[in-house]
Amino acid sequence: MYLILIVLTTATVLSGFFLYRSRSSCIKYLSSKFPLLRQTGINLLLLFLFSAASSGQAVGDFRTRTTGNWNSRSTWERLNSLPSGWAQPTSSQGYPGRYSGTGTVTIRNGHNVTLNVSPSNDIGSLEIEAGNTTNNLTFNGGYTLKVTGDVNINSTSNNVAKYIEINTGTLTCTNLSLNSINGNNNTDAYVSLTSGTLNIAGDISMNAVARRTYIYFNGNGTVNVGGTISGGNITSSSGGGSAAPTNGTVNYNNNGDQDIGTYTYWTLVISGSGTKTLQAATSLRNLEITESSVLDTRQYQITGNSSGTMTMTGGTELILGNNTSSTNILFPASFTTANINLHNNSTVIYTANTNQTVSGVPVYGNLTILPGNTAGRTRTLSANTTINGNLIIGDGTNSTSFLPRNRNITINGATIINNNGIFIDDNNSGTDIFTGQVTIAPSGQFLISSNSPTEFRGGITNNGVFTSSGSGQTSFSTNSQIINGTNTIEFNGGNINIVNNITVTNQGTVSISGSAALNGAGNNSRWLNDTNSTLSYSSTNTQQPMNTGLLTATAEGNTVSYERSGTQTVKNTTYYNLTLSGSGSKTTTGVAVNGTLSLEETATVSAAISYGPQAALQYNTSNTRTVTNNEWPATFSGTGGVRISGTLQISLNRAKVLEQNVPLIINSGASFRTANYDLTFGGSFINNGGTFNAGSSDI
């Protein structure tokens, strides 16, 4: 009695509601609004309402009167007047869709219809009616049926199947509902596809288990869905069931976000735009990501097939991992390198909130390394890897590190290390090749401490930290390139080699220390210090920089600084600014200076310096020093003058002449002593708070 009252009361309250909602919507609505009803009660209620819904019929609806072809008027009845003015359509009314204004089309119990024409006009909705006898709609001959509303297939009787069979041709609608109510596991409601196409702008809803409601691929048909798919199964087993499909394509193609239904797929296509998100671990044979779509795996693994293919077209993205989940999501498993095709402008993103393994199986387009919600997560290569596009590390939030370890890595595009991104190679095997420019943001880091080689082909911009401290060789090769940035680029390990007779132009600050040596592989290999740049050379290696090849350092404002403790050979070339510091004698045969020669600490020069017309000589030391003729000749003509800086005393070694317009400048804290030698001024004498001791000299 309780159940009957519920049915009758609910039917009365909702009678108007069902005039405007599809039967699939009814099922969803009742399941959410009446959770206390037993399933049997829901099914009885639905049967009652399916019958009651006939009161929502409208003039222009069609229903079958017998089995037949779609374009035969004898197959149909048309509702010409309410409440029950059904009659075979006239020639001016035609078959469903022949003329505009067709409403709901119902294929009634026991009737089977063949679509043998492509109706000129859309129909409103399509119903495969419930009942105790099979009824279906079959597509043959490549014909197309367009439904502006929903398609509903309803099965209620044991061993009776209700279905749409798309052998060839296309069915297009808004939503598809497959409903199996009561009966046994052979109470089937399904759509089968051989080589046809099913276009669903919205959702596919299957209300029962896989044996009863399913999409059946018995060939290479295609389902395009703009919403999601839920319930039932996708299979290639006749009669449904849980078996995976062995044919068919499912394409999530909305120009917006979509949830990927939890199924095993033969071919899964992600297209349109927006983000398509996995809801569970997913197995498939083939995977295609196309147009401008994004596939987000979240914390769910994709497993492919060694005989399957994976394709990403330009502008697409694959996100591996959830930045709030500690699951190490891998690149889609089981695909082989030969069967993976990632467009150079596609992007694979690793972003799990755990240390994550980066696959070396694919040749990447762009590879992006993002952090998790916790700082310090690492992404480590598992095999030798080629990136045809760009490598991007970090996004400016939490820190994350990319580690090639003992793998070879080649980046054919740019390498961009954003704030809090870190590139670390601390393993002693594998080669790192950077074909494009390497750019490091202010809080980014590029750290090489391995004994394996590193090769640059596109230059370096360092605004963060760049340190190469391992004993492996660094090469600049293939292309002439530029080094720049606001922060120092430090090489303090293995040698730096310029090959292929290219030019490396320094526009920033480069420091070479440790045992590293800068050299060329050919006579025309060139290191060029550009305007206002600095090259600091304090290597313990006694070999002069660019022992083979050319060192060009004449650009205005640039400085080359020799800083070794001990003897050091200065490359015999012309410098703008030349700084000699550290200790010991600097071999300066054939050296010319157009800007400033600065002698610092206890460094001395072994041979006379040739000065340009605007050159200057500077002593900048905290040690007492006596000048020599090699740096301060008897007559000094550089209009930059002689500058005395530092904190201790500089003494003449003999009489000196400063020619016309050549000043002598003594800076604060410095002391200059003539040691009783004559000093002839041709220019100004400027004392900025230093000490001048003329003794008995003639001035």
mmCIF file of C-alpha atoms in Angstrom, residues 349-609:
data_model
loop_
_atom_site.group_PDB
_atom_site.id
_atom_site.type_symbol
_atom_site.label_atom_id
_atom_site.label_comp_id
_atom_site.label_asym_id
_atom_site.label_seq_id
_atom_site.Cartn_x
_atom_site.Cartn_y
_atom_site.Cartn_z
ATOM 1 C CA ILE A 349 53.385 18.612 -18.541
ATOM 2 C CA TYR A 350 54.603 16.750 -15.427
ATOM 3 C CA THR A 351 53.053 18.205 -12.254
ATOM 4 C CA ALA A 352 52.421 15.554 -9.573
ATOM 5 C CA ASN A 353 52.802 16.484 -5.913
ATOM 6 C CA THR A 354 55.524 13.873 -5.559
ATOM 7 C CA ASN A 355 58.856 13.029 -7.124
ATOM 8 C CA GLN A 356 57.925 12.063 -10.667
ATOM 9 C CA THR A 357 59.535 9.953 -13.384
ATOM 10 C CA VAL A 358 59.880 11.588 -16.796
ATOM 11 C CA SER A 359 59.664 9.063 -19.607
ATOM 12 C CA GLY A 360 62.330 8.934 -22.283
ATOM 13 C CA VAL A 361 60.182 6.825 -24.614
ATOM 14 C CA PRO A 362 58.610 9.639 -26.644
ATOM 15 C CA VAL A 363 60.325 12.335 -28.653
ATOM 16 C CA TYR A 364 58.671 15.331 -27.013
ATOM 17 C CA GLY A 365 57.436 18.500 -28.631
ATOM 18 C CA ASN A 366 57.495 20.837 -25.636
ATOM 19 C CA LEU A 367 58.233 19.412 -22.188
ATOM 20 C CA THR A 368 57.073 21.401 -19.160
ATOM 21 C CA ILE A 369 58.136 20.619 -15.592
ATOM 22 C CA LEU A 370 55.767 22.126 -13.024
ATOM 23 C CA PRO A 371 55.800 21.917 -9.213
ATOM 24 C CA GLY A 372 53.361 20.213 -6.920
ATOM 25 C CA ASN A 373 51.692 21.957 -4.019
ATOM 26 C CA THR A 374 54.740 21.052 -1.925
ATOM 27 C CA ALA A 375 58.131 22.596 -2.651
ATOM 28 C CA GLY A 376 61.133 20.499 -3.613
ATOM 29 C CA ARG A 377 59.496 17.922 -5.887
ATOM 30 C CA THR A 378 61.811 16.422 -8.520
ATOM 31 C CA ARG A 379 61.227 15.194 -12.076
ATOM 32 C CA THR A 380 63.857 12.646 -13.141
ATOM 33 C CA LEU A 381 64.546 11.281 -16.617
ATOM 34 C CA SER A 382 64.227 7.521 -16.977
ATOM 35 C CA ALA A 383 65.925 7.202 -20.394
ATOM 36 C CA ASN A 384 67.754 9.178 -23.050
ATOM 37 C CA THR A 385 65.416 11.926 -24.226
ATOM 38 C CA THR A 386 64.966 14.282 -27.173
ATOM 39 C CA ILE A 387 62.811 17.415 -26.947
ATOM 40 C CA ASN A 388 62.103 18.970 -30.348
ATOM 41 C CA GLY A 389 60.376 21.989 -28.832
ATOM 42 C CA ASN A 390 61.067 23.849 -25.599
ATOM 43 C CA LEU A 391 61.965 22.654 -22.114
ATOM 44 C CA ILE A 392 60.223 24.773 -19.465
ATOM 45 C CA ILE A 393 60.996 24.272 -15.767
ATOM 46 C CA GLY A 394 58.945 25.867 -12.975
ATOM 47 C CA ASP A 395 56.109 28.379 -12.892
ATOM 48 C CA GLY A 396 57.252 30.790 -10.205
ATOM 49 C CA THR A 397 55.403 29.138 -7.299
ATOM 50 C CA ASN A 398 56.921 26.188 -5.414
ATOM 51 C CA SER A 399 60.393 24.994 -6.301
ATOM 52 C CA THR A 400 60.802 22.009 -8.595
ATOM 53 C CA SER A 401 63.870 20.348 -10.102
ATOM 54 C CA PHE A 402 64.488 18.577 -13.382
ATOM 55 C CA LEU A 403 67.255 15.962 -13.247
ATOM 56 C CA PRO A 404 68.634 14.264 -16.384
ATOM 57 C CA ARG A 405 70.787 12.059 -14.114
ATOM 58 C CA ASN A 406 72.877 9.691 -16.267
ATOM 59 C CA ARG A 407 70.761 10.168 -19.399
ATOM 60 C CA ASN A 408 71.471 11.944 -22.646
ATOM 61 C CA ILE A 409 69.128 14.855 -23.234
ATOM 62 C CA THR A 410 68.837 17.009 -26.349
ATOM 63 C CA ILE A 411 66.646 20.122 -26.346
ATOM 64 C CA ASN A 412 66.194 21.411 -29.885
ATOM 65 C CA GLY A 413 64.128 24.418 -28.822
ATOM 66 C CA ALA A 414 64.669 26.885 -26.005
ATOM 67 C CA THR A 415 65.304 25.978 -22.379
ATOM 68 C CA ILE A 416 63.392 28.287 -20.039
ATOM 69 C CA ILE A 417 64.008 28.046 -16.302
ATOM 70 C CA ASN A 418 61.378 30.134 -14.564
ATOM 71 C CA ASN A 419 61.447 31.414 -10.997
ATOM 72 C CA ASN A 420 61.971 28.530 -8.534
ATOM 73 C CA GLY A 421 62.746 26.170 -11.396
ATOM 74 C CA ILE A 422 66.006 24.213 -11.167
ATOM 75 C CA PHE A 423 67.949 22.244 -13.771
ATOM 76 C CA ILE A 424 70.381 19.884 -12.038
ATOM 77 C CA ASP A 425 72.799 17.498 -13.723
ATOM 78 C CA ASP A 426 74.828 15.891 -10.951
ATOM 79 C CA ASN A 427 75.538 12.504 -12.540
ATOM 80 C CA ASN A 428 78.754 11.478 -14.239
ATOM 81 C CA SER A 429 77.366 10.120 -17.493
ATOM 82 C CA GLY A 430 75.090 11.344 -20.228
ATOM 83 C CA THR A 431 75.381 14.410 -22.457
ATOM 84 C CA ASP A 432 73.290 17.579 -22.242
ATOM 85 C CA ILE A 433 72.746 19.382 -25.573
ATOM 86 C CA PHE A 434 70.951 22.745 -25.630
ATOM 87 C CA THR A 435 70.254 23.726 -29.235
ATOM 88 C CA GLY A 436 68.166 26.801 -28.419
ATOM 89 C CA GLN A 437 68.805 29.593 -25.969
ATOM 90 C CA VAL A 438 68.969 28.781 -22.261
ATOM 91 C CA THR A 439 67.190 31.446 -20.175
ATOM 92 C CA ILE A 440 67.271 31.517 -16.367
ATOM 93 C CA ALA A 441 64.836 33.739 -14.434
ATOM 94 C CA PRO A 442 65.943 35.700 -11.327
ATOM 95 C CA SER A 443 65.226 32.860 -8.870
ATOM 96 C CA GLY A 444 65.855 30.060 -11.351
ATOM 97 C CA GLN A 445 68.945 27.862 -11.199
ATOM 98 C CA PHE A 446 71.054 26.010 -13.766
ATOM 99 C CA LEU A 447 73.470 23.688 -11.968
ATOM 100 C CA ILE A 448 75.950 21.327 -13.638
ATOM 101 C CA SER A 449 78.175 19.332 -11.282
ATOM 102 C CA SER A 450 78.679 16.209 -13.363
ATOM 103 C CA ASN A 451 81.730 14.941 -15.210
ATOM 104 C CA SER A 452 79.740 14.501 -18.416
ATOM 105 C CA PRO A 453 79.796 16.985 -21.313
ATOM 106 C CA THR A 454 77.440 19.901 -21.863
ATOM 107 C CA GLU A 455 76.921 21.549 -25.245
ATOM 108 C CA PHE A 456 75.349 24.932 -26.022
ATOM 109 C CA ARG A 457 74.235 25.880 -29.528
ATOM 110 C CA GLY A 458 71.923 28.843 -28.903
ATOM 111 C CA GLY A 459 73.454 30.955 -26.166
ATOM 112 C CA ILE A 460 72.672 31.704 -22.513
ATOM 113 C CA THR A 461 70.718 34.445 -20.717
ATOM 114 C CA ASN A 462 71.307 34.269 -16.976
ATOM 115 C CA ASN A 463 69.280 36.416 -14.607
ATOM 116 C CA GLY A 464 69.458 33.811 -11.839
ATOM 117 C CA VAL A 465 72.110 31.239 -10.918
ATOM 118 C CA PHE A 466 74.276 29.528 -13.534
ATOM 119 C CA THR A 467 77.070 27.334 -12.203
ATOM 120 C CA SER A 468 79.002 24.668 -14.075
ATOM 121 C CA SER A 469 81.265 23.040 -11.494
ATOM 122 C CA GLY A 470 81.758 19.499 -12.739
ATOM 123 C CA SER A 471 84.830 18.317 -14.613
ATOM 124 C CA GLY A 472 82.880 17.643 -17.796
ATOM 125 C CA GLN A 473 83.687 19.806 -20.807
ATOM 126 C CA THR A 474 81.389 22.639 -21.844
ATOM 127 C CA SER A 475 81.210 23.254 -25.590
ATOM 128 C CA PHE A 476 79.802 26.118 -27.615
ATOM 129 C CA SER A 477 79.168 24.689 -31.051
ATOM 130 C CA THR A 478 77.314 24.781 -34.358
ATOM 131 C CA ASN A 479 76.049 28.378 -34.235
ATOM 132 C CA SER A 480 77.535 31.704 -33.276
ATOM 133 C CA GLN A 481 75.755 32.670 -30.069
ATOM 134 C CA ILE A 482 75.346 35.255 -27.319
ATOM 135 C CA ILE A 483 75.863 35.038 -23.551
ATOM 136 C CA ASN A 484 74.135 37.722 -21.495
ATOM 137 C CA GLY A 485 71.954 38.439 -18.470
ATOM 138 C CA THR A 486 72.118 40.416 -15.245
ATOM 139 C CA ASN A 487 73.952 37.774 -13.179
ATOM 140 C CA THR A 488 77.313 36.087 -13.487
ATOM 141 C CA ILE A 489 77.696 32.891 -15.495
ATOM 142 C CA GLU A 490 80.193 30.742 -13.601
ATOM 143 C CA PHE A 491 82.387 28.001 -15.037
ATOM 144 C CA ASN A 492 84.613 26.530 -12.330
ATOM 145 C CA GLY A 493 85.062 22.927 -13.398
ATOM 146 C CA GLY A 494 85.794 21.455 -16.809
ATOM 147 C CA ASN A 495 87.186 23.227 -19.836
ATOM 148 C CA ILE A 496 85.163 25.532 -22.080
ATOM 149 C CA ASN A 497 85.652 24.880 -25.771
ATOM 150 C CA ILE A 498 84.480 26.919 -28.785
ATOM 151 C CA VAL A 499 84.185 24.649 -31.811
ATOM 152 C CA ASN A 500 83.235 24.941 -35.486
ATOM 153 C CA ASN A 501 85.054 28.293 -35.847
ATOM 154 C CA ILE A 502 82.024 30.091 -34.406
ATOM 155 C CA THR A 503 81.891 33.310 -32.365
ATOM 156 C CA VAL A 504 80.643 33.388 -28.787
ATOM 157 C CA THR A 505 79.681 36.956 -27.863
ATOM 158 C CA ASN A 506 79.739 37.832 -24.179
ATOM 159 C CA GLN A 507 77.302 40.628 -23.313
ATOM 160 C CA GLY A 508 77.200 39.949 -19.581
ATOM 161 C CA THR A 509 79.590 38.735 -16.901
ATOM 162 C CA VAL A 510 81.376 35.398 -17.201
ATOM 163 C CA SER A 511 83.669 33.947 -14.548
ATOM 164 C CA ILE A 512 86.081 31.111 -15.356
ATOM 165 C CA SER A 513 87.780 29.614 -12.310
ATOM 166 C CA GLY A 514 88.835 26.311 -10.811
ATOM 167 C CA SER A 515 90.874 24.351 -13.351
ATOM 168 C CA ALA A 516 88.767 25.397 -16.333
ATOM 169 C CA ALA A 517 90.383 26.716 -19.482
ATOM 170 C CA LEU A 518 88.726 28.704 -22.261
ATOM 171 C CA ASN A 519 89.912 27.579 -25.670
ATOM 172 C CA GLY A 520 88.975 27.243 -29.308
ATOM 173 C CA ALA A 521 89.002 24.197 -31.531
ATOM 174 C CA GLY A 522 90.032 26.137 -34.631
ATOM 175 C CA ASN A 523 92.050 29.196 -35.560
ATOM 176 C CA ASN A 524 88.849 31.150 -36.237
ATOM 177 C CA SER A 525 87.048 30.110 -33.064
ATOM 178 C CA ARG A 526 86.345 33.411 -31.332
ATOM 179 C CA TRP A 527 85.411 34.723 -27.886
ATOM 180 C CA LEU A 528 84.135 38.298 -28.260
ATOM 181 C CA ASN A 529 83.668 40.553 -25.259
ATOM 182 C CA ASP A 530 80.905 42.980 -26.254
ATOM 183 C CA THR A 531 80.248 46.500 -24.934
ATOM 184 C CA ASN A 532 80.426 46.748 -21.100
ATOM 185 C CA SER A 533 80.827 42.985 -20.671
ATOM 186 C CA THR A 534 83.233 41.264 -18.285
ATOM 187 C CA LEU A 535 85.329 38.112 -18.528
ATOM 188 C CA SER A 536 86.979 37.109 -15.234
ATOM 189 C CA TYR A 537 89.716 34.520 -15.644
ATOM 190 C CA SER A 538 91.112 33.056 -12.407
ATOM 191 C CA SER A 539 91.634 29.470 -13.512
ATOM 192 C CA THR A 540 94.499 27.502 -12.002
ATOM 193 C CA ASN A 541 95.168 26.318 -15.547
ATOM 194 C CA THR A 542 98.268 28.205 -16.723
ATOM 195 C CA GLN A 543 97.156 28.126 -20.353
ATOM 196 C CA GLN A 544 96.081 31.525 -21.675
ATOM 197 C CA PRO A 545 92.429 31.950 -22.679
ATOM 198 C CA MET A 546 91.790 31.173 -26.341
ATOM 199 C CA ASN A 547 95.230 29.668 -26.746
ATOM 200 C CA THR A 548 93.819 28.415 -30.037
ATOM 201 C CA GLY A 549 91.536 30.880 -31.742
ATOM 202 C CA LEU A 550 90.772 34.552 -31.197
ATOM 203 C CA LEU A 551 90.036 36.695 -28.153
ATOM 204 C CA THR A 552 88.398 39.970 -29.219
ATOM 205 C CA ALA A 553 88.041 42.507 -26.400
ATOM 206 C CA THR A 554 88.123 45.955 -28.007
ATOM 207 C CA ALA A 555 84.436 46.931 -27.526
ATOM 208 C CA GLU A 556 83.962 50.061 -25.430
ATOM 209 C CA GLY A 557 83.588 49.478 -21.704
ATOM 210 C CA ASN A 558 84.343 45.753 -21.737
ATOM 211 C CA THR A 559 86.809 44.253 -19.267
ATOM 212 C CA VAL A 560 88.974 41.153 -19.252
ATOM 213 C CA SER A 561 90.283 40.392 -15.781
ATOM 214 C CA TYR A 562 93.195 37.990 -15.178
ATOM 215 C CA GLU A 563 92.935 36.978 -11.525
ATOM 216 C CA ARG A 564 95.087 33.884 -11.017
ATOM 217 C CA SER A 565 97.275 33.616 -7.954
ATOM 218 C CA GLY A 566 100.675 33.040 -9.528
ATOM 219 C CA THR A 567 102.145 33.493 -12.968
ATOM 220 C CA GLN A 568 99.622 33.826 -15.761
ATOM 221 C CA THR A 569 99.849 34.318 -19.496
ATOM 222 C CA VAL A 570 97.772 37.155 -20.900
ATOM 223 C CA LYS A 571 96.455 36.577 -24.413
ATOM 224 C CA ASN A 572 98.418 38.804 -26.798
ATOM 225 C CA THR A 573 95.615 40.946 -28.159
ATOM 226 C CA THR A 574 94.185 44.438 -27.799
ATOM 227 C CA TYR A 575 91.935 45.052 -24.792
ATOM 228 C CA TYR A 576 89.645 47.893 -23.879
ATOM 229 C CA ASN A 577 89.879 47.427 -20.095
ATOM 230 C CA LEU A 578 92.457 44.971 -18.793
ATOM 231 C CA THR A 579 92.643 44.077 -15.104
ATOM 232 C CA LEU A 580 95.602 42.143 -13.702
ATOM 233 C CA SER A 581 95.136 40.932 -10.135
ATOM 234 C CA GLY A 582 96.051 38.109 -7.822
ATOM 235 C CA SER A 583 99.782 37.614 -7.564
ATOM 236 C CA GLY A 584 102.815 36.836 -9.655
ATOM 237 C CA SER A 585 104.007 38.026 -12.999
ATOM 238 C CA LYS A 586 101.520 38.300 -15.844
ATOM 239 C CA THR A 587 103.099 37.589 -19.211
ATOM 240 C CA THR A 588 102.053 40.558 -21.315
ATOM 241 C CA THR A 589 104.045 40.234 -24.513
ATOM 242 C CA GLY A 590 102.185 41.886 -27.391
ATOM 243 C CA VAL A 591 99.404 43.267 -25.167
ATOM 244 C CA ALA A 592 97.704 46.596 -25.945
ATOM 245 C CA VAL A 593 95.140 48.569 -23.907
ATOM 246 C CA ASN A 594 92.765 51.204 -25.272
ATOM 247 C CA GLY A 595 90.829 51.788 -22.059
ATOM 248 C CA THR A 596 92.204 51.173 -18.572
ATOM 249 C CA LEU A 597 94.985 48.905 -17.375
ATOM 250 C CA SER A 598 94.296 48.227 -13.696
ATOM 251 C CA LEU A 599 97.037 46.628 -11.593
ATOM 252 C CA GLU A 600 95.636 45.124 -8.405
ATOM 253 C CA GLU A 601 96.980 43.253 -5.390
ATOM 254 C CA THR A 602 100.600 42.173 -6.160
ATOM 255 C CA ALA A 603 100.265 41.291 -9.839
ATOM 256 C CA THR A 604 103.024 42.606 -12.118
ATOM 257 C CA VAL A 605 103.548 42.784 -15.866
ATOM 258 C CA SER A 606 106.406 41.050 -17.665
ATOM 259 C CA ALA A 607 106.579 43.195 -20.805
ATOM 260 C CA ALA A 608 105.761 46.721 -21.851
ATOM 261 C CA ILE A 609 102.115 47.528 -22.461
#
